[in-house]
Amino acid sequence: MLKLMKYDFRRNRDQILGLYAVTLLLEAVIWILAEVYHWENLSMLVLQAVTYFSAAIFLVVLACRTYSTNLKSYGRKLLPLKTYYTVLSPLLLNLILLIVLIALGMLHVAVYGWVYPDILPTDFWYIAFISVLNLLGAAMVFLIALTFSITVSYSLPFRSKVWIGIVTLFVLNLILGLVEGKLFPDSGGWMELAFRYNFTSGEYLNPNGIEAAGKAFDIGPALIETVFCLILLYTSTWLVKKKVEI
């Protein structure tokens, strides 16, 4: 599997490294503009977060394209590999790339915190750590659902594969949302918790003028989403082995 991940990385290396470079460049531009136009700390932090989030979305899209290309690759079919390697290798590579992107973001924030000691909200690192875990969980759930939708679209003998994938993804999200809402109406999954944070700006709150608060983790929805992902991975592996044709 490591060889497959290495091959996929080499195939997309220019785009991946270019994405990291552009992201860091945009962060530098935002920093300069914030200094020149005297933006509020909260405004700058929000723009920084949006930039990194956009880069993460690009990595997820790239992983889906890589998976789709692998499914259509005749050469990949000829390799003496276990079927689940084809399903898991793009997912694991994307997870590593997301962790690298998050590490760059944390390093970036650490530099800000060193240059401007009062720029970070109260309890920022705790909130950031919990949010990163929730974001990684949400990204993997979403990506596994996407790869399953792609697999379903390639396993059916219809031409409108894009629409089949979209409908499959919609149905999966609907089912997961209904199950979680029925079993845990007052809780949230990884995606919801990753963004369930309150940032309030005002000098009356604390010395740096920004306060952050949020809920850390809900074990029930997390277990539901974990079982959901395992079922999708198993089904995707079976479809790739039995139904998907070049």
C-alpha atoms as an extended CHARMM CRD file, in Angstrom:
* protein
*
       246  EXT
         1         1  MET       CA              0.0000000000        0.0000000000        0.0000000000  PROA      1               0.0000000000
         2         2  LEU       CA              2.8750000000        2.3610000000        0.7190000000  PROA      2               0.0000000000
         3         3  LYS       CA              4.0700000000        1.9360000000       -2.8540000000  PROA      3               0.0000000000
         4         4  LEU       CA              0.6050000000        2.8230000000       -4.1450000000  PROA      4               0.0000000000
         5         5  MET       CA              0.5100000000        5.9290000000       -1.9530000000  PROA      5               0.0000000000
         6         6  LYS       CA              3.9810000000        6.8970000000       -3.1290000000  PROA      6               0.0000000000
         7         7  TYR       CA              2.9600000000        6.4550000000       -6.7640000000  PROA      7               0.0000000000
         8         8  ASP       CA             -0.2140000000        8.5360000000       -6.2910000000  PROA      8               0.0000000000
         9         9  PHE       CA              1.7980000000       11.2610000000       -4.5910000000  PROA      9               0.0000000000
        10        10  ARG       CA              4.3430000000       11.3900000000       -7.3970000000  PROA      10              0.0000000000
        11        11  ARG       CA              1.5740000000       11.6000000000       -9.9690000000  PROA      11              0.0000000000
        12        12  ASN       CA              0.0350000000       14.6150000000       -8.2020000000  PROA      12              0.0000000000
        13        13  ARG       CA              3.2290000000       16.0430000000       -6.7010000000  PROA      13              0.0000000000
        14        14  ASP       CA              3.2380000000       19.3010000000       -8.6570000000  PROA      14              0.0000000000
        15        15  GLN       CA             -0.3470000000       20.0970000000       -7.7340000000  PROA      15              0.0000000000
        16        16  ILE       CA              0.1520000000       19.2030000000       -4.0780000000  PROA      16              0.0000000000
        17        17  LEU       CA              3.3540000000       21.1920000000       -3.6110000000  PROA      17              0.0000000000
        18        18  GLY       CA              1.8730000000       24.0480000000       -5.6350000000  PROA      18              0.0000000000
        19        19  LEU       CA             -1.1520000000       24.0810000000       -3.3330000000  PROA      19              0.0000000000
        20        20  TYR       CA              1.0380000000       24.3130000000       -0.2380000000  PROA      20              0.0000000000
        21        21  ALA       CA              3.0930000000       27.1170000000       -1.8060000000  PROA      21              0.0000000000
        22        22  VAL       CA              0.0290000000       29.1200000000       -2.8930000000  PROA      22              0.0000000000
        23        23  THR       CA             -1.5700000000       28.6780000000        0.5310000000  PROA      23              0.0000000000
        24        24  LEU       CA              1.5030000000       30.0070000000        2.3340000000  PROA      24              0.0000000000
        25        25  LEU       CA              1.7440000000       32.8810000000       -0.1470000000  PROA      25              0.0000000000
        26        26  LEU       CA             -1.8890000000       33.8400000000        0.4490000000  PROA      26              0.0000000000
        27        27  GLU       CA             -1.3380000000       33.7120000000        4.1920000000  PROA      27              0.0000000000
        28        28  ALA       CA              1.5900000000       36.1010000000        3.8380000000  PROA      28              0.0000000000
        29        29  VAL       CA             -0.5310000000       38.4590000000        1.7040000000  PROA      29              0.0000000000
        30        30  ILE       CA             -3.3230000000       38.4160000000        4.3020000000  PROA      30              0.0000000000
        31        31  TRP       CA             -0.8170000000       39.1850000000        7.0400000000  PROA      31              0.0000000000
        32        32  ILE       CA              0.6100000000       42.1250000000        5.0890000000  PROA      32              0.0000000000
        33        33  LEU       CA             -2.8560000000       43.5050000000        4.2530000000  PROA      33              0.0000000000
        34        34  ALA       CA             -3.8940000000       43.1770000000        7.8920000000  PROA      34              0.0000000000
        35        35  GLU       CA             -0.8700000000       45.2160000000        8.9400000000  PROA      35              0.0000000000
        36        36  VAL       CA             -1.3460000000       47.8780000000        6.2600000000  PROA      36              0.0000000000
        37        37  TYR       CA             -5.0970000000       48.3590000000        6.7540000000  PROA      37              0.0000000000
        38        38  HSD       CA             -5.1360000000       47.6630000000       10.5210000000  PROA      38              0.0000000000
        39        39  TRP       CA             -7.6560000000       44.8360000000       10.4510000000  PROA      39              0.0000000000
        40        40  GLU       CA             -9.0600000000       43.4030000000       13.6470000000  PROA      40              0.0000000000
        41        41  ASN       CA             -7.4360000000       40.2400000000       14.9670000000  PROA      41              0.0000000000
        42        42  LEU       CA            -10.6440000000       38.2440000000       14.5170000000  PROA      42              0.0000000000
        43        43  SER       CA            -10.9900000000       39.2780000000       10.8680000000  PROA      43              0.0000000000
        44        44  MET       CA             -7.4650000000       38.1960000000       10.0680000000  PROA      44              0.0000000000
        45        45  LEU       CA             -7.8640000000       34.8540000000       11.8520000000  PROA      45              0.0000000000
        46        46  VAL       CA            -11.0960000000       34.1340000000        9.9740000000  PROA      46              0.0000000000
        47        47  LEU       CA             -9.4410000000       34.8230000000        6.6030000000  PROA      47              0.0000000000
        48        48  GLN       CA             -6.5160000000       32.5960000000        7.5610000000  PROA      48              0.0000000000
        49        49  ALA       CA             -8.9060000000       29.7860000000        8.4840000000  PROA      49              0.0000000000
        50        50  VAL       CA            -10.8790000000       30.1720000000        5.2380000000  PROA      50              0.0000000000
        51        51  THR       CA             -7.6540000000       29.9140000000        3.2220000000  PROA      51              0.0000000000
        52        52  TYR       CA             -6.5780000000       26.6900000000        4.8960000000  PROA      52              0.0000000000
        53        53  PHE       CA            -10.0950000000       25.2700000000        4.6890000000  PROA      53              0.0000000000
        54        54  SER       CA            -10.1730000000       25.9610000000        0.9430000000  PROA      54              0.0000000000
        55        55  ALA       CA             -6.8440000000       24.1680000000        0.5670000000  PROA      55              0.0000000000
        56        56  ALA       CA             -8.2590000000       21.1890000000        2.4750000000  PROA      56              0.0000000000
        57        57  ILE       CA            -11.2440000000       21.0450000000        0.1080000000  PROA      57              0.0000000000
        58        58  PHE       CA             -8.8450000000       21.0060000000       -2.8430000000  PROA      58              0.0000000000
        59        59  LEU       CA             -6.9900000000       18.0420000000       -1.3160000000  PROA      59              0.0000000000
        60        60  VAL       CA            -10.2620000000       16.1460000000       -0.8590000000  PROA      60              0.0000000000
        61        61  VAL       CA            -11.2420000000       16.8020000000       -4.4870000000  PROA      61              0.0000000000
        62        62  LEU       CA             -7.7890000000       15.6810000000       -5.6060000000  PROA      62              0.0000000000
        63        63  ALA       CA             -8.1500000000       12.4540000000       -3.6110000000  PROA      63              0.0000000000
        64        64  CYS       CA            -11.5090000000       11.7430000000       -5.3000000000  PROA      64              0.0000000000
        65        65  ARG       CA            -10.0020000000       12.3460000000       -8.7300000000  PROA      65              0.0000000000
        66        66  THR       CA             -7.0900000000       10.0470000000       -7.9040000000  PROA      66              0.0000000000
        67        67  TYR       CA             -9.4710000000        7.3310000000       -6.7430000000  PROA      67              0.0000000000
        68        68  SER       CA            -11.5970000000        7.6890000000       -9.8670000000  PROA      68              0.0000000000
        69        69  THR       CA             -8.4970000000        7.4700000000      -12.0770000000  PROA      69              0.0000000000
        70        70  ASN       CA             -7.3240000000        4.3490000000      -10.2550000000  PROA      70              0.0000000000
        71        71  LEU       CA            -10.6880000000        2.6560000000      -10.7770000000  PROA      71              0.0000000000
        72        72  LYS       CA            -10.4080000000        3.2400000000      -14.5270000000  PROA      72              0.0000000000
        73        73  SER       CA             -6.7430000000        2.2010000000      -14.7020000000  PROA      73              0.0000000000
        74        74  TYR       CA             -6.2200000000       -1.0930000000      -16.5120000000  PROA      74              0.0000000000
        75        75  GLY       CA             -2.6310000000       -1.2500000000      -15.2850000000  PROA      75              0.0000000000
        76        76  ARG       CA             -3.7800000000       -1.0020000000      -11.6700000000  PROA      76              0.0000000000
        77        77  LYS       CA             -6.1160000000       -3.9470000000      -12.2290000000  PROA      77              0.0000000000
        78        78  LEU       CA             -3.2260000000       -6.0980000000      -13.4260000000  PROA      78              0.0000000000
        79        79  LEU       CA             -1.1570000000       -5.5300000000      -10.2890000000  PROA      79              0.0000000000
        80        80  PRO       CA             -1.2330000000       -8.4000000000       -7.7580000000  PROA      80              0.0000000000
        81        81  LEU       CA             -2.8150000000       -6.2570000000       -5.0540000000  PROA      81              0.0000000000
        82        82  LYS       CA             -5.5140000000       -6.8200000000       -2.5080000000  PROA      82              0.0000000000
        83        83  THR       CA             -8.6570000000       -4.9960000000       -3.5380000000  PROA      83              0.0000000000
        84        84  TYR       CA             -8.9420000000       -2.9200000000       -0.3870000000  PROA      84              0.0000000000
        85        85  TYR       CA             -5.5390000000       -1.3710000000       -1.1710000000  PROA      85              0.0000000000
        86        86  THR       CA             -7.1600000000        0.4020000000       -4.1000000000  PROA      86              0.0000000000
        87        87  VAL       CA             -9.8420000000        1.8100000000       -1.7940000000  PROA      87              0.0000000000
        88        88  LEU       CA             -7.6480000000        2.7070000000        1.1770000000  PROA      88              0.0000000000
        89        89  SER       CA             -4.5030000000        4.1160000000       -0.4400000000  PROA      89              0.0000000000
        90        90  PRO       CA             -6.0500000000        7.4420000000       -1.6520000000  PROA      90              0.0000000000
        91        91  LEU       CA             -7.7960000000        7.8620000000        1.7120000000  PROA      91              0.0000000000
        92        92  LEU       CA             -4.6290000000        7.3770000000        3.7390000000  PROA      92              0.0000000000
        93        93  LEU       CA             -2.6090000000        9.6170000000        1.4230000000  PROA      93              0.0000000000
        94        94  ASN       CA             -5.2370000000       12.3440000000        1.7560000000  PROA      94              0.0000000000
        95        95  LEU       CA             -5.1950000000       11.9830000000        5.5330000000  PROA      95              0.0000000000
        96        96  ILE       CA             -1.4160000000       12.4840000000        5.5780000000  PROA      96              0.0000000000
        97        97  LEU       CA             -1.6600000000       15.5140000000        3.2770000000  PROA      97              0.0000000000
        98        98  LEU       CA             -4.3540000000       17.0360000000        5.4860000000  PROA      98              0.0000000000
        99        99  ILE       CA             -2.2050000000       16.5050000000        8.5760000000  PROA      99              0.0000000000
       100       100  VAL       CA              0.7150000000       18.2500000000        6.8230000000  PROA      100             0.0000000000
       101       101  LEU       CA             -1.5880000000       21.1510000000        5.9100000000  PROA      101             0.0000000000
       102       102  ILE       CA             -2.8170000000       21.3780000000        9.4960000000  PROA      102             0.0000000000
       103       103  ALA       CA              0.7800000000       21.3000000000       10.7670000000  PROA      103             0.0000000000
       104       104  LEU       CA              1.5960000000       24.2490000000        8.4900000000  PROA      104             0.0000000000
       105       105  GLY       CA             -1.4290000000       26.0840000000        9.8390000000  PROA      105             0.0000000000
       106       106  MET       CA             -0.4690000000       25.4330000000       13.4530000000  PROA      106             0.0000000000
       107       107  LEU       CA              3.0930000000       26.5790000000       12.7760000000  PROA      107             0.0000000000
       108       108  HSD       CA              1.6880000000       29.6900000000       11.1430000000  PROA      108             0.0000000000
       109       109  VAL       CA             -0.4790000000       30.4370000000       14.1680000000  PROA      109             0.0000000000
       110       110  ALA       CA              2.4340000000       29.7780000000       16.5150000000  PROA      110             0.0000000000
       111       111  VAL       CA              4.4760000000       32.4030000000       14.6590000000  PROA      111             0.0000000000
       112       112  TYR       CA              1.5910000000       34.8530000000       15.0450000000  PROA      112             0.0000000000
       113       113  GLY       CA              1.3660000000       34.0540000000       18.7210000000  PROA      113             0.0000000000
       114       114  TRP       CA              5.0740000000       34.6870000000       19.1230000000  PROA      114             0.0000000000
       115       115  VAL       CA              5.0730000000       37.9810000000       17.1970000000  PROA      115             0.0000000000
       116       116  TYR       CA              1.7720000000       39.2070000000       18.6810000000  PROA      116             0.0000000000
       117       117  PRO       CA              1.3090000000       37.6180000000       22.1250000000  PROA      117             0.0000000000
       118       118  ASP       CA             -2.2280000000       39.0330000000       22.5200000000  PROA      118             0.0000000000
       119       119  ILE       CA             -3.6300000000       37.9660000000       19.1430000000  PROA      119             0.0000000000
       120       120  LEU       CA             -4.9160000000       34.4950000000       20.0640000000  PROA      120             0.0000000000
       121       121  PRO       CA             -8.2740000000       33.9090000000       21.7720000000  PROA      121             0.0000000000
       122       122  THR       CA             -8.5380000000       32.5360000000       25.2690000000  PROA      122             0.0000000000
       123       123  ASP       CA             -7.9090000000       28.7410000000       25.3370000000  PROA      123             0.0000000000
       124       124  PHE       CA             -7.0680000000       28.8790000000       21.6310000000  PROA      124             0.0000000000
       125       125  TRP       CA             -4.7500000000       25.8540000000       21.5300000000  PROA      125             0.0000000000
       126       126  TYR       CA             -7.2360000000       23.6070000000       23.3220000000  PROA      126             0.0000000000
       127       127  ILE       CA            -10.0530000000       24.7200000000       21.0010000000  PROA      127             0.0000000000
       128       128  ALA       CA             -7.7520000000       24.3470000000       17.9690000000  PROA      128             0.0000000000
       129       129  PHE       CA             -6.6990000000       20.8080000000       18.9550000000  PROA      129             0.0000000000
       130       130  ILE       CA            -10.2810000000       19.6240000000       19.4490000000  PROA      130             0.0000000000
       131       131  SER       CA            -11.4070000000       21.3460000000       16.2530000000  PROA      131             0.0000000000
       132       132  VAL       CA             -8.5860000000       19.7350000000       14.2570000000  PROA      132             0.0000000000
       133       133  LEU       CA             -9.5660000000       16.2600000000       15.4850000000  PROA      133             0.0000000000
       134       134  ASN       CA            -13.2030000000       16.9070000000       14.5820000000  PROA      134             0.0000000000
       135       135  LEU       CA            -12.2280000000       18.2940000000       11.1720000000  PROA      135             0.0000000000
       136       136  LEU       CA            -10.0750000000       15.2750000000       10.3740000000  PROA      136             0.0000000000
       137       137  GLY       CA            -12.9050000000       12.9560000000       11.3870000000  PROA      137             0.0000000000
       138       138  ALA       CA            -15.4010000000       14.9440000000        9.3210000000  PROA      138             0.0000000000
       139       139  ALA       CA            -13.0700000000       15.0180000000        6.3160000000  PROA      139             0.0000000000
       140       140  MET       CA            -12.5830000000       11.2620000000        6.3800000000  PROA      140             0.0000000000
       141       141  VAL       CA            -16.3190000000       10.5730000000        6.7520000000  PROA      141             0.0000000000
       142       142  PHE       CA            -17.0720000000       12.8680000000        3.8300000000  PROA      142             0.0000000000
       143       143  LEU       CA            -14.2520000000       11.4440000000        1.7050000000  PROA      143             0.0000000000
       144       144  ILE       CA            -15.2760000000        7.8450000000        2.3800000000  PROA      144             0.0000000000
       145       145  ALA       CA            -18.8340000000        8.7340000000        1.3920000000  PROA      145             0.0000000000
       146       146  LEU       CA            -17.5080000000       10.3720000000       -1.7820000000  PROA      146             0.0000000000
       147       147  THR       CA            -15.3720000000        7.3670000000       -2.7240000000  PROA      147             0.0000000000
       148       148  PHE       CA            -18.3320000000        5.0530000000       -2.1110000000  PROA      148             0.0000000000
       149       149  SER       CA            -20.4900000000        7.2310000000       -4.3700000000  PROA      149             0.0000000000
       150       150  ILE       CA            -17.8270000000        7.1250000000       -7.0760000000  PROA      150             0.0000000000
       151       151  THR       CA            -17.5940000000        3.3360000000       -6.7320000000  PROA      151             0.0000000000
       152       152  VAL       CA            -21.3530000000        2.9460000000       -7.0400000000  PROA      152             0.0000000000
       153       153  SER       CA            -21.4170000000        5.1530000000      -10.1380000000  PROA      153             0.0000000000
       154       154  TYR       CA            -18.7380000000        3.0130000000      -11.8260000000  PROA      154             0.0000000000
       155       155  SER       CA            -20.3680000000       -0.2650000000      -10.8380000000  PROA      155             0.0000000000
       156       156  LEU       CA            -23.6860000000        0.4890000000      -12.5700000000  PROA      156             0.0000000000
       157       157  PRO       CA            -24.0880000000        0.1940000000      -16.3630000000  PROA      157             0.0000000000
       158       158  PHE       CA            -25.3400000000        3.7400000000      -16.9000000000  PROA      158             0.0000000000
       159       159  ARG       CA            -23.7560000000        6.6890000000      -18.6690000000  PROA      159             0.0000000000
       160       160  SER       CA            -24.8330000000        9.4060000000      -16.2150000000  PROA      160             0.0000000000
       161       161  LYS       CA            -22.2020000000        8.4280000000      -13.6800000000  PROA      161             0.0000000000
       162       162  VAL       CA            -21.8360000000       11.9410000000      -12.2600000000  PROA      162             0.0000000000
       163       163  TRP       CA            -25.5340000000       12.1840000000      -11.4180000000  PROA      163             0.0000000000
       164       164  ILE       CA            -25.5370000000        8.6870000000       -9.9430000000  PROA      164             0.0000000000
       165       165  GLY       CA            -22.6560000000        9.6730000000       -7.6870000000  PROA      165             0.0000000000
       166       166  ILE       CA            -24.3860000000       12.9140000000       -6.6280000000  PROA      166             0.0000000000
       167       167  VAL       CA            -27.6440000000       11.1280000000       -5.8250000000  PROA      167             0.0000000000
       168       168  THR       CA            -25.7790000000        8.4020000000       -3.8990000000  PROA      168             0.0000000000
       169       169  LEU       CA            -23.9020000000       10.9810000000       -1.8460000000  PROA      169             0.0000000000
       170       170  PHE       CA            -27.1220000000       12.8620000000       -1.1070000000  PROA      170             0.0000000000
       171       171  VAL       CA            -28.8630000000        9.6700000000        0.0190000000  PROA      171             0.0000000000
       172       172  LEU       CA            -25.9190000000        8.6980000000        2.2350000000  PROA      172             0.0000000000
       173       173  ASN       CA            -25.8860000000       12.0970000000        3.9430000000  PROA      173             0.0000000000
       174       174  LEU       CA            -29.6560000000       11.9420000000        4.3650000000  PROA      174             0.0000000000
       175       175  ILE       CA            -29.5290000000        8.4780000000        5.9470000000  PROA      175             0.0000000000
       176       176  LEU       CA            -26.6600000000        9.3930000000        8.2730000000  PROA      176             0.0000000000
       177       177  GLY       CA            -28.3640000000       12.6150000000        9.3160000000  PROA      177             0.0000000000
       178       178  LEU       CA            -31.6680000000       10.8430000000       10.0190000000  PROA      178             0.0000000000
       179       179  VAL       CA            -30.0110000000        8.0880000000       12.0680000000  PROA      179             0.0000000000
       180       180  GLU       CA            -27.9460000000       10.5230000000       14.1260000000  PROA      180             0.0000000000
       181       181  GLY       CA            -30.9070000000       12.8510000000       14.5980000000  PROA      181             0.0000000000
       182       182  LYS       CA            -33.1050000000        9.9720000000       15.7480000000  PROA      182             0.0000000000
       183       183  LEU       CA            -30.6160000000        8.3920000000       18.1450000000  PROA      183             0.0000000000
       184       184  PHE       CA            -28.7950000000       11.5170000000       19.3320000000  PROA      184             0.0000000000
       185       185  PRO       CA            -31.0460000000       14.5700000000       18.7930000000  PROA      185             0.0000000000
       186       186  ASP       CA            -29.0250000000       16.8070000000       21.1030000000  PROA      186             0.0000000000
       187       187  SER       CA            -25.5830000000       15.7920000000       19.8600000000  PROA      187             0.0000000000
       188       188  GLY       CA            -23.4990000000       16.4460000000       16.7600000000  PROA      188             0.0000000000
       189       189  GLY       CA            -21.1240000000       14.5620000000       14.4870000000  PROA      189             0.0000000000
       190       190  TRP       CA            -17.5710000000       15.4800000000       13.6450000000  PROA      190             0.0000000000
       191       191  MET       CA            -18.4790000000       18.0220000000       10.9700000000  PROA      191             0.0000000000
       192       192  GLU       CA            -20.9980000000       19.8170000000       13.1400000000  PROA      192             0.0000000000
       193       193  LEU       CA            -18.7240000000       19.9330000000       16.1820000000  PROA      193             0.0000000000
       194       194  ALA       CA            -15.7850000000       21.1440000000       14.1130000000  PROA      194             0.0000000000
       195       195  PHE       CA            -17.6430000000       24.4080000000       13.4630000000  PROA      195             0.0000000000
       196       196  ARG       CA            -19.6990000000       24.6950000000       16.6480000000  PROA      196             0.0000000000
       197       197  TYR       CA            -17.5200000000       27.3530000000       18.2070000000  PROA      197             0.0000000000
       198       198  ASN       CA            -18.3710000000       30.8480000000       19.3340000000  PROA      198             0.0000000000
       199       199  PHE       CA            -15.8880000000       33.6710000000       18.7800000000  PROA      199             0.0000000000
       200       200  THR       CA            -16.7870000000       36.9410000000       20.4410000000  PROA      200             0.0000000000
       201       201  SER       CA            -14.8140000000       40.1340000000       19.9450000000  PROA      201             0.0000000000
       202       202  GLY       CA            -14.7080000000       42.9140000000       22.5130000000  PROA      202             0.0000000000
       203       203  GLU       CA            -12.2180000000       44.3900000000       24.9240000000  PROA      203             0.0000000000
       204       204  TYR       CA            -14.5700000000       43.8100000000       27.8600000000  PROA      204             0.0000000000
       205       205  LEU       CA            -14.2040000000       40.0360000000       27.5640000000  PROA      205             0.0000000000
       206       206  ASN       CA            -10.5050000000       39.4360000000       28.1380000000  PROA      206             0.0000000000
       207       207  PRO       CA             -7.1440000000       41.1490000000       27.5460000000  PROA      207             0.0000000000
       208       208  ASN       CA             -6.8820000000       40.1560000000       23.8750000000  PROA      208             0.0000000000
       209       209  GLY       CA            -10.4870000000       40.9940000000       23.0600000000  PROA      209             0.0000000000
       210       210  ILE       CA            -11.5060000000       37.5760000000       21.6860000000  PROA      210             0.0000000000
       211       211  GLU       CA            -13.1100000000       34.6610000000       23.4730000000  PROA      211             0.0000000000
       212       212  ALA       CA            -13.6090000000       31.1520000000       22.0610000000  PROA      212             0.0000000000
       213       213  ALA       CA            -15.8400000000       28.4130000000       23.4060000000  PROA      213             0.0000000000
       214       214  GLY       CA            -17.1240000000       25.1140000000       22.0440000000  PROA      214             0.0000000000
       215       215  LYS       CA            -18.0580000000       21.5070000000       22.7570000000  PROA      215             0.0000000000
       216       216  ALA       CA            -15.2940000000       18.9570000000       22.4920000000  PROA      216             0.0000000000
       217       217  PHE       CA            -16.6600000000       15.5650000000       21.4970000000  PROA      217             0.0000000000
       218       218  ASP       CA            -19.7920000000       13.4250000000       21.2660000000  PROA      218             0.0000000000
       219       219  ILE       CA            -19.0500000000        9.7130000000       21.5410000000  PROA      219             0.0000000000
       220       220  GLY       CA            -22.4550000000        8.5160000000       20.2760000000  PROA      220             0.0000000000
       221       221  PRO       CA            -22.4720000000       10.1820000000       16.8300000000  PROA      221             0.0000000000
       222       222  ALA       CA            -18.7670000000        9.3980000000       16.4600000000  PROA      222             0.0000000000
       223       223  LEU       CA            -19.4570000000        5.6800000000       16.9130000000  PROA      223             0.0000000000
       224       224  ILE       CA            -22.3590000000        5.8450000000       14.4480000000  PROA      224             0.0000000000
       225       225  GLU       CA            -20.1590000000        7.5510000000       11.8500000000  PROA      225             0.0000000000
       226       226  THR       CA            -17.3420000000        5.0600000000       12.4470000000  PROA      226             0.0000000000
       227       227  VAL       CA            -19.6620000000        2.0870000000       11.8290000000  PROA      227             0.0000000000
       228       228  PHE       CA            -21.0980000000        3.9310000000        8.8270000000  PROA      228             0.0000000000
       229       229  CYS       CA            -17.6090000000        4.3710000000        7.3440000000  PROA      229             0.0000000000
       230       230  LEU       CA            -16.6370000000        0.7410000000        7.9430000000  PROA      230             0.0000000000
       231       231  ILE       CA            -19.7810000000       -0.4210000000        6.1250000000  PROA      231             0.0000000000
       232       232  LEU       CA            -19.0510000000        1.9050000000        3.1970000000  PROA      232             0.0000000000
       233       233  LEU       CA            -15.4170000000        0.7500000000        2.9940000000  PROA      233             0.0000000000
       234       234  TYR       CA            -16.4180000000       -2.9090000000        3.0200000000  PROA      234             0.0000000000
       235       235  THR       CA            -19.0990000000       -2.3280000000        0.3800000000  PROA      235             0.0000000000
       236       236  SER       CA            -16.7400000000       -0.2630000000       -1.7710000000  PROA      236             0.0000000000
       237       237  THR       CA            -14.1420000000       -3.0280000000       -1.6580000000  PROA      237             0.0000000000
       238       238  TRP       CA            -16.7400000000       -5.6120000000       -2.6780000000  PROA      238             0.0000000000
       239       239  LEU       CA            -17.9840000000       -3.4310000000       -5.5480000000  PROA      239             0.0000000000
       240       240  VAL       CA            -14.4570000000       -2.7740000000       -6.8380000000  PROA      240             0.0000000000
       241       241  LYS       CA            -13.7300000000       -6.4940000000       -6.7810000000  PROA      241             0.0000000000
       242       242  LYS       CA            -17.0130000000       -7.7760000000       -8.2400000000  PROA      242             0.0000000000
       243       243  LYS       CA            -18.7750000000       -5.0170000000      -10.1570000000  PROA      243             0.0000000000
       244       244  VAL       CA            -16.4330000000       -2.2920000000      -11.3610000000  PROA      244             0.0000000000
       245       245  GLU       CA            -15.2190000000       -2.8560000000      -14.9100000000  PROA      245             0.0000000000
       246       246  ILE       CA            -12.5450000000       -0.9850000000      -16.8790000000  PROA      246             0.0000000000
